[in-house]
PDB file of C-alpha atoms in Angstrom:
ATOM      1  CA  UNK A   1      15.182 -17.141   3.059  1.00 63.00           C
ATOM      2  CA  UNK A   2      12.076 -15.138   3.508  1.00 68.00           C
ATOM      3  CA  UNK A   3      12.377 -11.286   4.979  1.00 78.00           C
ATOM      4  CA  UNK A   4      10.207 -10.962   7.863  1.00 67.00           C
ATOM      5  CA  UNK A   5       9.599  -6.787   8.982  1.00 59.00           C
ATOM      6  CA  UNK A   6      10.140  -6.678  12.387  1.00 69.00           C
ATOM      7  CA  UNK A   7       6.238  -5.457  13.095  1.00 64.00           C
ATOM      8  CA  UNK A   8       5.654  -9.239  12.916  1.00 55.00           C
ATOM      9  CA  UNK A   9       6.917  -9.535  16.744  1.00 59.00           C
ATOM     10  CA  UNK A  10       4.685  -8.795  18.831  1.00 67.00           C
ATOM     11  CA  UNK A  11       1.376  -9.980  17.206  1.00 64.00           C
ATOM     12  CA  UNK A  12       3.343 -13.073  16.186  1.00 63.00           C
ATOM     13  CA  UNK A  13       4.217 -13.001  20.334  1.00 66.00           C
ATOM     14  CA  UNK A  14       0.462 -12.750  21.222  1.00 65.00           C
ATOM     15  CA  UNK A  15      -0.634 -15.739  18.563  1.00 63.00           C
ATOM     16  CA  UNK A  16       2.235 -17.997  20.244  1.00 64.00           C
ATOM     17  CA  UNK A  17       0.272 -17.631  23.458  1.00 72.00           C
ATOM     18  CA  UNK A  18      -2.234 -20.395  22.777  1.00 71.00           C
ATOM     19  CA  UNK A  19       0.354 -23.104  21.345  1.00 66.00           C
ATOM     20  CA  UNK A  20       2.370 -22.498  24.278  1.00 74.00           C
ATOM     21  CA  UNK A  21      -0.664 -23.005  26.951  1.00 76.00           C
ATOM     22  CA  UNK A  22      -1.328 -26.173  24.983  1.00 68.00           C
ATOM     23  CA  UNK A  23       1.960 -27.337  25.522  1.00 73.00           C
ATOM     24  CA  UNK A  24       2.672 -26.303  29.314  1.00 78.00           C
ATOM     25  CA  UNK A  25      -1.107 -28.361  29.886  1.00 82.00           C
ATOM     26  CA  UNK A  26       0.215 -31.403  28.225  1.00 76.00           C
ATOM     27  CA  UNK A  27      -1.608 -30.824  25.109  1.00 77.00           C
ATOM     28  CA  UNK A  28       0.794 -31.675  22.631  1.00 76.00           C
ATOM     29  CA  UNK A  29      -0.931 -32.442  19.645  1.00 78.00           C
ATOM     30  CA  UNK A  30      -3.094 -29.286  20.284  1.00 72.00           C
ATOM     31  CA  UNK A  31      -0.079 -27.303  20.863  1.00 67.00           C
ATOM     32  CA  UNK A  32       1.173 -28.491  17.252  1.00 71.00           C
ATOM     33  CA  UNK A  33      -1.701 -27.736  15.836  1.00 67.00           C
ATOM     34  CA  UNK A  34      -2.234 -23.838  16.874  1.00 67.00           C
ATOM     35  CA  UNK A  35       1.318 -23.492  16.501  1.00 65.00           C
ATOM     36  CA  UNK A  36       0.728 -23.045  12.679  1.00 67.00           C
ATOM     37  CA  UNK A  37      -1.234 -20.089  14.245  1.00 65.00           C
ATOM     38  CA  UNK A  38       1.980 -17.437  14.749  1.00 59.00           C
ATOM     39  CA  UNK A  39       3.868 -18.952  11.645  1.00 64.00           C
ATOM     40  CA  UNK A  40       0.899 -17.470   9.564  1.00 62.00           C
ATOM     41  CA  UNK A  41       1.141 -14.559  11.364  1.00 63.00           C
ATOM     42  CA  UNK A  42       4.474 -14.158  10.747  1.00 59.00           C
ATOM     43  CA  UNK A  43       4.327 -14.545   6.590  1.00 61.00           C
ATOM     44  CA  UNK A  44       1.511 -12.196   7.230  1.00 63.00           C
ATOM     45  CA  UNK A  45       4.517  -9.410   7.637  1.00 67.00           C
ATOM     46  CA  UNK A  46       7.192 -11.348   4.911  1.00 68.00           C
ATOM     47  CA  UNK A  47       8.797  -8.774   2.665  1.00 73.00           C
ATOM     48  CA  UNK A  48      10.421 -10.028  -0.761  1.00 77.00           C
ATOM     49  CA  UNK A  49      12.509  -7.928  -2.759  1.00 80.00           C
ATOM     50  CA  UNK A  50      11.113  -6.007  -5.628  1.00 79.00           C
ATOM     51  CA  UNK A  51      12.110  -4.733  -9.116  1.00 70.00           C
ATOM     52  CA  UNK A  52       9.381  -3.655 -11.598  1.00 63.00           C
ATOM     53  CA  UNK A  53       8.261  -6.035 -14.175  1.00 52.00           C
ATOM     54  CA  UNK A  54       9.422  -4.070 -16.946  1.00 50.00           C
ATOM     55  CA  UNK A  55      11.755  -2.113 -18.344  1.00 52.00           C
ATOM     56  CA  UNK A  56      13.896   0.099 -16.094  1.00 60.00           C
ATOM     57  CA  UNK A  57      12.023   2.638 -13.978  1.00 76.00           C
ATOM     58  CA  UNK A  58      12.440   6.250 -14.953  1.00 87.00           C
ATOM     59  CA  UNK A  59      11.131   9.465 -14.268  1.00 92.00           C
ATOM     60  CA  UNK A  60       7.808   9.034 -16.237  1.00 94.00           C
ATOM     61  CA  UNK A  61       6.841   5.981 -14.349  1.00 94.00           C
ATOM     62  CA  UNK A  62       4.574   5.213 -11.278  1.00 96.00           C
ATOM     63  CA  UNK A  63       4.867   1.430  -9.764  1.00 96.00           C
ATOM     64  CA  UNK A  64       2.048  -0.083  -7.752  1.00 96.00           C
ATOM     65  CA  UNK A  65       2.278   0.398  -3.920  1.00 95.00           C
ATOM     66  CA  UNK A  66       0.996  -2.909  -3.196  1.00 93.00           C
ATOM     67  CA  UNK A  67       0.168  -6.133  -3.813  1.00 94.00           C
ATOM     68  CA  UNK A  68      -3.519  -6.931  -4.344  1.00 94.00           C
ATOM     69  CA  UNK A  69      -6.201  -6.283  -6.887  1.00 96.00           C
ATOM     70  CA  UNK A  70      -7.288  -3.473  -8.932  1.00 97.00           C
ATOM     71  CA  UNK A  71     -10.727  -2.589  -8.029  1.00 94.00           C
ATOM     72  CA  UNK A  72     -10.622   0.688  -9.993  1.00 96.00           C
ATOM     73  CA  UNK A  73      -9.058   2.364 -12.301  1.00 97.00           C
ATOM     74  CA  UNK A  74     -10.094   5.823 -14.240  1.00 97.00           C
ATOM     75  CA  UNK A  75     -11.055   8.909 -13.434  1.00 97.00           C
ATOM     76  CA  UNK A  76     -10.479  10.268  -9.923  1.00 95.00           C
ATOM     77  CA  UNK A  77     -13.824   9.573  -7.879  1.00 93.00           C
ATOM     78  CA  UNK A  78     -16.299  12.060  -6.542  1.00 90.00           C
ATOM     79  CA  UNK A  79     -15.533  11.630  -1.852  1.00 86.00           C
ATOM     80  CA  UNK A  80     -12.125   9.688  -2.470  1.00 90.00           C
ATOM     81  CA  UNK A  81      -9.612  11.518  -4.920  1.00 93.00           C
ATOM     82  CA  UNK A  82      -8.482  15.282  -3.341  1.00 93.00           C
ATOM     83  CA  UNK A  83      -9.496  18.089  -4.615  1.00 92.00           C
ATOM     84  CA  UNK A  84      -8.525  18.938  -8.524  1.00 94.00           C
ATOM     85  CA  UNK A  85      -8.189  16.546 -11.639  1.00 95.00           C
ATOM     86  CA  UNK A  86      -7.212  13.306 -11.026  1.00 97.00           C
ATOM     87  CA  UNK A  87      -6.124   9.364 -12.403  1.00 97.00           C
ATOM     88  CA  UNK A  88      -7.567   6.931  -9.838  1.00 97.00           C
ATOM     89  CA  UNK A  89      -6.238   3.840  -9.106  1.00 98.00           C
ATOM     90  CA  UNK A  90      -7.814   1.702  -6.209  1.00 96.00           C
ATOM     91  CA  UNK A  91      -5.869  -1.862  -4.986  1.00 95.00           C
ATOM     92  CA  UNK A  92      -7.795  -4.174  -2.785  1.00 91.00           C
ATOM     93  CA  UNK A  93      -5.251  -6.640  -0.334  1.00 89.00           C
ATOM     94  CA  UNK A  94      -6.850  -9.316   0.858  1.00 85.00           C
ATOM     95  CA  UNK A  95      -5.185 -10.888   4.339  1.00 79.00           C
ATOM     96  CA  UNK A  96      -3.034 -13.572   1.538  1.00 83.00           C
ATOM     97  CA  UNK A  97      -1.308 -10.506  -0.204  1.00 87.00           C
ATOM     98  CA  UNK A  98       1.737  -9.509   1.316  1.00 85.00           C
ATOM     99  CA  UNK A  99       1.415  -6.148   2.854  1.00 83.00           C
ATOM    100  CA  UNK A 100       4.585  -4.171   2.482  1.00 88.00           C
ATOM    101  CA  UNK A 101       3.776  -0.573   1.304  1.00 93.00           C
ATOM    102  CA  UNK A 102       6.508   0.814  -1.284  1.00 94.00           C
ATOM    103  CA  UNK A 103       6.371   4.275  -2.764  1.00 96.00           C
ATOM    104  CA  UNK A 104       4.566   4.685  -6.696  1.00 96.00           C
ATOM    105  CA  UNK A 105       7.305   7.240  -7.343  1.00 96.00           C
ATOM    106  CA  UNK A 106      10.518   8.655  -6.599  1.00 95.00           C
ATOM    107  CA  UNK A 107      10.674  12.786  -5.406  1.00 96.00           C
ATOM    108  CA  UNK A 108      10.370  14.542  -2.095  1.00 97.00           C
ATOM    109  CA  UNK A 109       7.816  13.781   0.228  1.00 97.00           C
ATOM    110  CA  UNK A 110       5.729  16.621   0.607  1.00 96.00           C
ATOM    111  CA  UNK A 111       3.079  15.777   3.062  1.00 95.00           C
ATOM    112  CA  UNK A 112       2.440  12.931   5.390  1.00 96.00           C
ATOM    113  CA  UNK A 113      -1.006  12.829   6.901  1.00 94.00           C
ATOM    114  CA  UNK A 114      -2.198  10.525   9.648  1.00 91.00           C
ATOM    115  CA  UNK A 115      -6.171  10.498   9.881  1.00 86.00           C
ATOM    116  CA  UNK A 116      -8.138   8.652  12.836  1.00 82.00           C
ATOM    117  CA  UNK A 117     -11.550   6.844  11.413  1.00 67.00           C
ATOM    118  CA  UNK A 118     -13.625   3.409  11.367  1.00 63.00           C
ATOM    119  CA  UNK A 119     -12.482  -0.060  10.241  1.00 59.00           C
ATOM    120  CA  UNK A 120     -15.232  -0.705   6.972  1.00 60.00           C
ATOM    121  CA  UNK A 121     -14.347  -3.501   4.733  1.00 57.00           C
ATOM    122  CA  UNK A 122     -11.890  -2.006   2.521  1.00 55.00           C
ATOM    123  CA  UNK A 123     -13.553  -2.786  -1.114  1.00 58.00           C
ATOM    124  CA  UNK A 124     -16.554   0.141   0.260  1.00 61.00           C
ATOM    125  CA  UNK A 125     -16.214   3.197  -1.111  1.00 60.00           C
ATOM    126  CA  UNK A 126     -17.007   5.142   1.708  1.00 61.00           C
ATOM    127  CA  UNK A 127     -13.723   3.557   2.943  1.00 59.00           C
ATOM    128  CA  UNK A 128     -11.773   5.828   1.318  1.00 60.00           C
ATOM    129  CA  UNK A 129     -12.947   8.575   3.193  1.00 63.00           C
ATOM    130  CA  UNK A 130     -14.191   7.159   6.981  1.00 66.00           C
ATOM    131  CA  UNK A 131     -11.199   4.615   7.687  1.00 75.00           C
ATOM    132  CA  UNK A 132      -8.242   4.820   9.001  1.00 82.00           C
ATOM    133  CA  UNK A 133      -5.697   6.068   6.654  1.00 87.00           C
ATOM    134  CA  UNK A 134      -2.369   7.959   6.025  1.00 92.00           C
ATOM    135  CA  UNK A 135      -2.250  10.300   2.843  1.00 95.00           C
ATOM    136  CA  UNK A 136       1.301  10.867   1.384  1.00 97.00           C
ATOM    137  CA  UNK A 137       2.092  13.629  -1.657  1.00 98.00           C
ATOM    138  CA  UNK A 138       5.190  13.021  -3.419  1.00 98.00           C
ATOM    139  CA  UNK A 139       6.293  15.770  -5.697  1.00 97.00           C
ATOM    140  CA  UNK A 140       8.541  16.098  -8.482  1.00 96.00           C
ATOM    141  CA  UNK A 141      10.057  18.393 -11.090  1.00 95.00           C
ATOM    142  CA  UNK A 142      10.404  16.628 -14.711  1.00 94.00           C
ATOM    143  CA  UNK A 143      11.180  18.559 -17.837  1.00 90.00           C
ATOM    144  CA  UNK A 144      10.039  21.696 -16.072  1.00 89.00           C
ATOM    145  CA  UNK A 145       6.332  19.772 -15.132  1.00 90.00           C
ATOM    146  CA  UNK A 146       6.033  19.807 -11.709  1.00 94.00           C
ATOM    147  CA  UNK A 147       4.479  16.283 -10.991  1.00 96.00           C
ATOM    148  CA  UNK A 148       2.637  15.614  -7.810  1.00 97.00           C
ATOM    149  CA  UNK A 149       1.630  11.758  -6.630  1.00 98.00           C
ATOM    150  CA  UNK A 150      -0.555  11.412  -4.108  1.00 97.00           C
ATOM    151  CA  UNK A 151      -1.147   8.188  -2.470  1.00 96.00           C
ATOM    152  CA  UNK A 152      -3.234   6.810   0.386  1.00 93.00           C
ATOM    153  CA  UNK A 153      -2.813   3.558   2.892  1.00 92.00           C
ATOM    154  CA  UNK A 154      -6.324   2.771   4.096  1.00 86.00           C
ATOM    155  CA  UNK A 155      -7.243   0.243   6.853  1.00 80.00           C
ATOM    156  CA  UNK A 156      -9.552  -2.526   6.607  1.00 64.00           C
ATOM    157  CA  UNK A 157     -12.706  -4.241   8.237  1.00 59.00           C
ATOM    158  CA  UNK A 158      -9.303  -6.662   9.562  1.00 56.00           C
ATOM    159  CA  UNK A 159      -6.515  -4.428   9.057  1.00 53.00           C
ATOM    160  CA  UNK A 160      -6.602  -1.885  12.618  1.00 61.00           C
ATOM    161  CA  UNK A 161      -3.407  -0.368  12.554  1.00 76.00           C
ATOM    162  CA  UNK A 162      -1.715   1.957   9.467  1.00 83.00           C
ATOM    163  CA  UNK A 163       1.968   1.773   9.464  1.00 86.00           C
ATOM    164  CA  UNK A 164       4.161   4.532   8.375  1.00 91.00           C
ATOM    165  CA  UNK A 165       7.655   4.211   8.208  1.00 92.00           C
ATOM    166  CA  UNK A 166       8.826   7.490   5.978  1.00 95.00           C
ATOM    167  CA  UNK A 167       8.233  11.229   7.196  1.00 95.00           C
ATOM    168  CA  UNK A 168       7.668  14.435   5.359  1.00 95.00           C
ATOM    169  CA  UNK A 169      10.351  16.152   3.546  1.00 95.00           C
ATOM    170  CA  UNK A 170      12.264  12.606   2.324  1.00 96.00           C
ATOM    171  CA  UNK A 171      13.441  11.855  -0.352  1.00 96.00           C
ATOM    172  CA  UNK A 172      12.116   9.047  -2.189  1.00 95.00           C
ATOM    173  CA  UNK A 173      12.628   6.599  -4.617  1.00 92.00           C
ATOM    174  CA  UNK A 174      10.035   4.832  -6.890  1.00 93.00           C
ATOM    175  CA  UNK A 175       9.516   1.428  -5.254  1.00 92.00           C
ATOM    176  CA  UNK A 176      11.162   2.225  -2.088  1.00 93.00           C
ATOM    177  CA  UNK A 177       8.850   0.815   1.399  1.00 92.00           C
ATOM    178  CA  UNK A 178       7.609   3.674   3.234  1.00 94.00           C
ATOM    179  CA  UNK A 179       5.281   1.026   5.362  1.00 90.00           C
ATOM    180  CA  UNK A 180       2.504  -1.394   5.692  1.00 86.00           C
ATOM    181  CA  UNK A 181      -1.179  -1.934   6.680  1.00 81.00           C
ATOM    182  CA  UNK A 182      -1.467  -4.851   8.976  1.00 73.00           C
ATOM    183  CA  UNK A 183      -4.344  -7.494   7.810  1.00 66.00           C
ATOM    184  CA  UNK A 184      -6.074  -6.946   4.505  1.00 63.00           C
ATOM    185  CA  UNK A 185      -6.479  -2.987   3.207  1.00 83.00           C
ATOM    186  CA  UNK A 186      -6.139  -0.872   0.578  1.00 87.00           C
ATOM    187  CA  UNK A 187      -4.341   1.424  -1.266  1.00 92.00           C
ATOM    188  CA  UNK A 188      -5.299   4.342  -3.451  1.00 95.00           C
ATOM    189  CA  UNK A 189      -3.262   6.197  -5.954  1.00 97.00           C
ATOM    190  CA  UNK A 190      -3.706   9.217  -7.581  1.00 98.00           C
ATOM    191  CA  UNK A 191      -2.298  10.739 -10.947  1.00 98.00           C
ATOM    192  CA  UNK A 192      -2.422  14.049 -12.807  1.00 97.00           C
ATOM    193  CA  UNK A 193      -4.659  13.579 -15.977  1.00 96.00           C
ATOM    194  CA  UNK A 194      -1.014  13.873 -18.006  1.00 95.00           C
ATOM    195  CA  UNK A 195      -0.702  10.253 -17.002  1.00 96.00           C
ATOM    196  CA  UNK A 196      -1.985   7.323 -18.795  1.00 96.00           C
ATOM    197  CA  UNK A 197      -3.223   4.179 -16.850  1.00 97.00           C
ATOM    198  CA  UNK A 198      -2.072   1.293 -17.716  1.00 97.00           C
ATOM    199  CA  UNK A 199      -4.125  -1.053 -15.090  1.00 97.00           C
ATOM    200  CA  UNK A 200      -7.610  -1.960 -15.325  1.00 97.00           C
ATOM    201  CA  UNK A 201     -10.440  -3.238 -12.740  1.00 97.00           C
ATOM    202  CA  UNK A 202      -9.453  -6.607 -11.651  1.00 96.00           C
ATOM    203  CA  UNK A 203      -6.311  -6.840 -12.916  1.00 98.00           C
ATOM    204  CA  UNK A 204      -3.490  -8.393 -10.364  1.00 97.00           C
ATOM    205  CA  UNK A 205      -0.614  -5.949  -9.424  1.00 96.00           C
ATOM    206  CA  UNK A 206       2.347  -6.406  -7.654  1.00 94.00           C
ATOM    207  CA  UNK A 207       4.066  -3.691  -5.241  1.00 93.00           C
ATOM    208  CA  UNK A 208       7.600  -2.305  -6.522  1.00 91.00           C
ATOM    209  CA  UNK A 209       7.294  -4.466  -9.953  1.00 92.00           C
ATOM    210  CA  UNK A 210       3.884  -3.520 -12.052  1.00 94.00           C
ATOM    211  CA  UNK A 211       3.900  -0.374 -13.697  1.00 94.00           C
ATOM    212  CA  UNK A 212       0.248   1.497 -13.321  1.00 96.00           C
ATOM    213  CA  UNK A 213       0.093   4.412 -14.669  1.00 96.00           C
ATOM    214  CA  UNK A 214       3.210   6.601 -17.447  1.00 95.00           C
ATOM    215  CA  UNK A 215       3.869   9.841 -18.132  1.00 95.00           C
ATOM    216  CA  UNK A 216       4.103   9.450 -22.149  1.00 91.00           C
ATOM    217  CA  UNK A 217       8.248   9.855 -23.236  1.00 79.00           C
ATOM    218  CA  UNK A 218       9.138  13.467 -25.166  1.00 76.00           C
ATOM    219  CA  UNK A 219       8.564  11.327 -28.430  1.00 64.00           C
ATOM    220  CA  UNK A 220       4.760  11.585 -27.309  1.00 57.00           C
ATOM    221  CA  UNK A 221       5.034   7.606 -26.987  1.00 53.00           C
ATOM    222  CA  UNK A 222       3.474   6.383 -23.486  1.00 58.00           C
TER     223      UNK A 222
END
Protein backbone atom coordinates (compact mmCIF):
# COMPACT_ATOMS: atom_id res chain seq x y z
CA UNK A 1 0.00 0.00 0.00
CA UNK A 2 1.38 3.33 -0.93
CA UNK A 3 2.01 6.14 2.04
CA UNK A 4 0.29 9.20 1.14
CA UNK A 5 1.59 12.57 3.59
CA UNK A 6 -1.31 14.09 4.65
CA UNK A 7 -0.35 17.61 2.67
CA UNK A 8 -1.96 15.70 -0.24
CA UNK A 9 -5.59 16.76 1.17
CA UNK A 10 -6.42 19.68 0.36
CA UNK A 11 -4.86 20.21 -3.15
CA UNK A 12 -6.04 16.66 -3.87
CA UNK A 13 -9.66 18.34 -2.45
CA UNK A 14 -9.37 21.30 -4.92
CA UNK A 15 -8.39 18.87 -8.13
CA UNK A 16 -11.61 16.66 -7.17
CA UNK A 17 -13.63 19.79 -7.83
CA UNK A 18 -13.84 19.41 -11.60
CA UNK A 19 -14.63 15.48 -11.68
CA UNK A 20 -17.25 16.11 -9.28
CA UNK A 21 -18.99 19.12 -11.39
CA UNK A 22 -18.78 16.68 -14.28
CA UNK A 23 -20.60 14.24 -12.50
CA UNK A 24 -23.41 16.39 -10.64
CA UNK A 25 -24.01 17.87 -14.68
CA UNK A 26 -24.47 14.41 -15.95
CA UNK A 27 -21.14 14.24 -17.48
CA UNK A 28 -20.09 10.95 -16.67
CA UNK A 29 -17.57 10.01 -18.97
CA UNK A 30 -16.00 13.52 -18.42
CA UNK A 31 -16.22 13.08 -14.80
CA UNK A 32 -14.11 9.71 -15.27
CA UNK A 33 -11.86 11.19 -17.16
CA UNK A 34 -10.65 14.32 -14.85
CA UNK A 35 -11.02 12.10 -12.06
CA UNK A 36 -7.48 10.71 -12.87
CA UNK A 37 -6.83 14.46 -12.14
CA UNK A 38 -6.70 14.25 -7.95
CA UNK A 39 -5.33 10.56 -8.07
CA UNK A 40 -2.14 12.17 -9.68
CA UNK A 41 -2.24 14.64 -7.30
CA UNK A 42 -2.33 12.46 -4.68
CA UNK A 43 0.97 10.14 -5.76
CA UNK A 44 2.29 13.59 -6.22
CA UNK A 45 2.62 13.53 -2.12
CA UNK A 46 3.28 9.31 -1.86
CA UNK A 47 6.05 8.60 0.61
CA UNK A 48 7.88 5.06 0.40
CA UNK A 49 10.09 3.91 2.96
CA UNK A 50 13.77 4.38 2.67
CA UNK A 51 17.07 2.65 3.63
CA UNK A 52 20.33 3.67 1.87
CA UNK A 53 21.56 1.64 -0.95
CA UNK A 54 24.56 0.58 0.70
CA UNK A 55 26.14 -0.49 3.45
CA UNK A 56 24.86 0.63 6.86
CA UNK A 57 24.82 4.38 7.48
CA UNK A 58 27.34 5.69 9.96
CA UNK A 59 28.69 8.72 11.19
CA UNK A 60 30.92 9.51 8.10
CA UNK A 61 28.05 9.35 5.74
CA UNK A 62 25.66 11.95 4.09
CA UNK A 63 22.44 10.38 2.13
CA UNK A 64 20.68 12.33 -0.60
CA UNK A 65 17.68 14.49 0.55
CA UNK A 66 15.73 13.77 -2.41
CA UNK A 67 14.83 12.10 -5.22
CA UNK A 68 15.76 13.67 -8.57
CA UNK A 69 18.85 14.38 -10.58
CA UNK A 70 22.22 15.60 -9.92
CA UNK A 71 22.74 18.74 -11.75
CA UNK A 72 25.98 19.52 -9.89
CA UNK A 73 28.36 18.29 -8.05
CA UNK A 74 31.96 19.91 -6.92
CA UNK A 75 33.06 22.71 -5.49
CA UNK A 76 30.68 24.98 -3.58
CA UNK A 77 29.44 27.75 -6.15
CA UNK A 78 30.17 31.43 -6.15
CA UNK A 79 25.87 33.18 -5.04
CA UNK A 80 24.59 29.61 -3.87
CA UNK A 81 26.94 27.80 -1.25
CA UNK A 82 27.23 30.09 2.30
CA UNK A 83 29.94 31.67 3.14
CA UNK A 84 33.38 29.49 3.73
CA UNK A 85 34.70 26.26 1.89
CA UNK A 86 32.33 24.11 0.62
CA UNK A 87 31.25 20.43 -1.36
CA UNK A 88 28.24 21.29 -3.56
CA UNK A 89 25.77 19.06 -4.44
CA UNK A 90 22.67 20.34 -6.49
CA UNK A 91 19.40 17.72 -7.14
CA UNK A 92 16.88 18.75 -9.68
CA UNK A 93 12.99 17.03 -8.96
CA UNK A 94 11.05 17.12 -11.68
CA UNK A 95 6.96 17.01 -10.85
CA UNK A 96 7.43 12.64 -11.48
CA UNK A 97 10.00 12.41 -8.52
CA UNK A 98 8.50 11.88 -5.35
CA UNK A 99 8.98 14.83 -3.14
CA UNK A 100 9.52 13.79 0.43
CA UNK A 101 12.49 15.74 1.95
CA UNK A 102 14.68 13.47 4.42
CA UNK A 103 17.67 14.77 6.30
CA UNK A 104 21.58 14.06 4.54
CA UNK A 105 22.74 13.48 8.12
CA UNK A 106 22.06 12.67 11.55
CA UNK A 107 23.09 15.58 14.54
CA UNK A 108 21.29 18.53 16.03
CA UNK A 109 19.59 20.91 14.05
CA UNK A 110 21.20 24.05 14.40
CA UNK A 111 19.37 26.52 12.32
CA UNK A 112 16.17 26.50 10.41
CA UNK A 113 15.69 29.40 8.04
CA UNK A 114 12.54 30.26 6.15
CA UNK A 115 13.29 32.86 3.22
CA UNK A 116 10.38 34.58 1.08
CA UNK A 117 11.48 34.92 -2.87
CA UNK A 118 10.30 34.22 -6.64
CA UNK A 119 9.23 30.92 -8.23
CA UNK A 120 12.28 30.54 -11.26
CA UNK A 121 12.53 27.20 -12.80
CA UNK A 122 14.53 25.36 -10.40
CA UNK A 123 17.57 24.03 -12.77
CA UNK A 124 18.61 28.32 -12.86
CA UNK A 125 21.20 29.14 -10.87
CA UNK A 126 20.01 32.24 -9.71
CA UNK A 127 17.40 29.93 -8.08
CA UNK A 128 19.42 29.16 -5.45
CA UNK A 129 19.52 32.46 -4.22
CA UNK A 130 15.96 34.42 -5.40
CA UNK A 131 13.38 31.46 -4.70
CA UNK A 132 11.68 30.42 -2.14
CA UNK A 133 13.64 28.31 0.15
CA UNK A 134 14.31 26.98 3.73
CA UNK A 135 18.10 26.58 4.78
CA UNK A 136 18.74 23.92 7.53
CA UNK A 137 22.46 23.41 9.37
CA UNK A 138 22.88 20.20 10.97
CA UNK A 139 25.88 19.89 13.17
CA UNK A 140 27.82 17.20 14.57
CA UNK A 141 30.77 16.20 16.72
CA UNK A 142 32.82 13.06 15.21
CA UNK A 143 36.20 12.04 16.49
CA UNK A 144 36.57 15.49 17.98
CA UNK A 145 35.72 17.19 14.15
CA UNK A 146 32.96 19.21 14.54
CA UNK A 147 30.98 18.53 11.23
CA UNK A 148 28.44 20.97 9.99
CA UNK A 149 25.77 20.00 6.95
CA UNK A 150 24.03 22.50 5.54
CA UNK A 151 21.20 21.88 3.30
CA UNK A 152 18.63 23.89 1.36
CA UNK A 153 14.82 23.08 0.01
CA UNK A 154 14.27 25.46 -2.90
CA UNK A 155 10.93 26.03 -4.74
CA UNK A 156 10.31 25.75 -8.29
CA UNK A 157 8.86 27.59 -11.45
CA UNK A 158 5.72 24.77 -10.26
CA UNK A 159 6.59 24.05 -6.83
CA UNK A 160 4.92 27.44 -4.63
CA UNK A 161 4.96 26.28 -1.29
CA UNK A 162 8.29 24.94 0.93
CA UNK A 163 7.31 22.52 3.55
CA UNK A 164 9.07 22.17 6.77
CA UNK A 165 8.21 19.71 9.13
CA UNK A 166 11.42 19.69 11.73
CA UNK A 167 12.42 22.85 13.92
CA UNK A 168 15.69 24.08 15.25
CA UNK A 169 17.41 22.44 18.04
CA UNK A 170 16.19 18.56 16.95
CA UNK A 171 17.76 15.98 16.88
CA UNK A 172 18.20 14.22 13.75
CA UNK A 173 18.87 11.22 12.13
CA UNK A 174 20.50 10.62 8.66
CA UNK A 175 17.56 9.85 6.36
CA UNK A 176 14.93 10.95 8.65
CA UNK A 177 11.88 13.42 6.63
CA UNK A 178 12.09 16.81 7.88
CA UNK A 179 9.55 17.86 4.81
CA UNK A 180 8.74 18.38 1.24
CA UNK A 181 8.53 20.89 -1.67
CA UNK A 182 5.23 20.60 -3.38
CA UNK A 183 5.57 20.27 -7.42
CA UNK A 184 9.01 19.92 -8.93
CA UNK A 185 12.17 21.77 -6.89
CA UNK A 186 15.33 21.39 -5.73
CA UNK A 187 17.58 20.62 -3.23
CA UNK A 188 21.09 21.74 -2.44
CA UNK A 189 23.61 20.22 -0.16
CA UNK A 190 26.58 21.38 1.18
CA UNK A 191 29.80 19.60 2.62
CA UNK A 192 33.03 20.60 4.35
CA UNK A 193 35.97 20.06 1.83
CA UNK A 194 36.93 16.88 4.38
CA UNK A 195 34.21 15.13 2.44
CA UNK A 196 34.54 13.30 -0.72
CA UNK A 197 31.65 13.29 -3.34
CA UNK A 198 30.65 10.45 -4.50
CA UNK A 199 27.79 11.77 -7.08
CA UNK A 200 28.37 13.30 -10.30
CA UNK A 201 26.26 15.70 -12.78
CA UNK A 202 23.43 13.72 -14.03
CA UNK A 203 23.61 10.95 -12.07
CA UNK A 204 20.03 9.64 -10.54
CA UNK A 205 19.78 9.74 -6.66
CA UNK A 206 17.37 8.56 -4.45
CA UNK A 207 16.31 10.32 -0.99
CA UNK A 208 17.21 8.23 2.30
CA UNK A 209 19.06 5.37 0.08
CA UNK A 210 22.10 6.94 -2.21
CA UNK A 211 25.04 7.88 -0.44
CA UNK A 212 26.54 11.43 -1.88
CA UNK A 213 29.16 12.50 -0.34
CA UNK A 214 31.81 10.35 2.90
CA UNK A 215 33.84 11.44 5.37
CA UNK A 216 36.93 8.95 4.59
CA UNK A 217 37.04 6.02 7.74
CA UNK A 218 40.24 6.52 10.40
CA UNK A 219 42.02 3.93 8.02
CA UNK A 220 42.14 7.05 5.56
CA UNK A 221 39.81 4.76 3.24
CA UNK A 222 36.66 6.87 1.91
Amino acid sequence: MVRIDREAVPATVVAAVPALAAAVTGRRRLGAVLGLLPVGVALFFRDPERGPDRGAVDEDTVLSPADGKVMYAGPGQEGVAPEGEWQQVSIFLSAFDVHINRAPYGGRLREVTYRPGRWLAAYKHESAHLNERTDLVIEREVRGEQRVVHFRQIVGLMARRVVTTVESGEELTTGQRIGLMKFGSRMDVFVPPSANLLVSAGDRVVAGETVIARWPSPGGVA
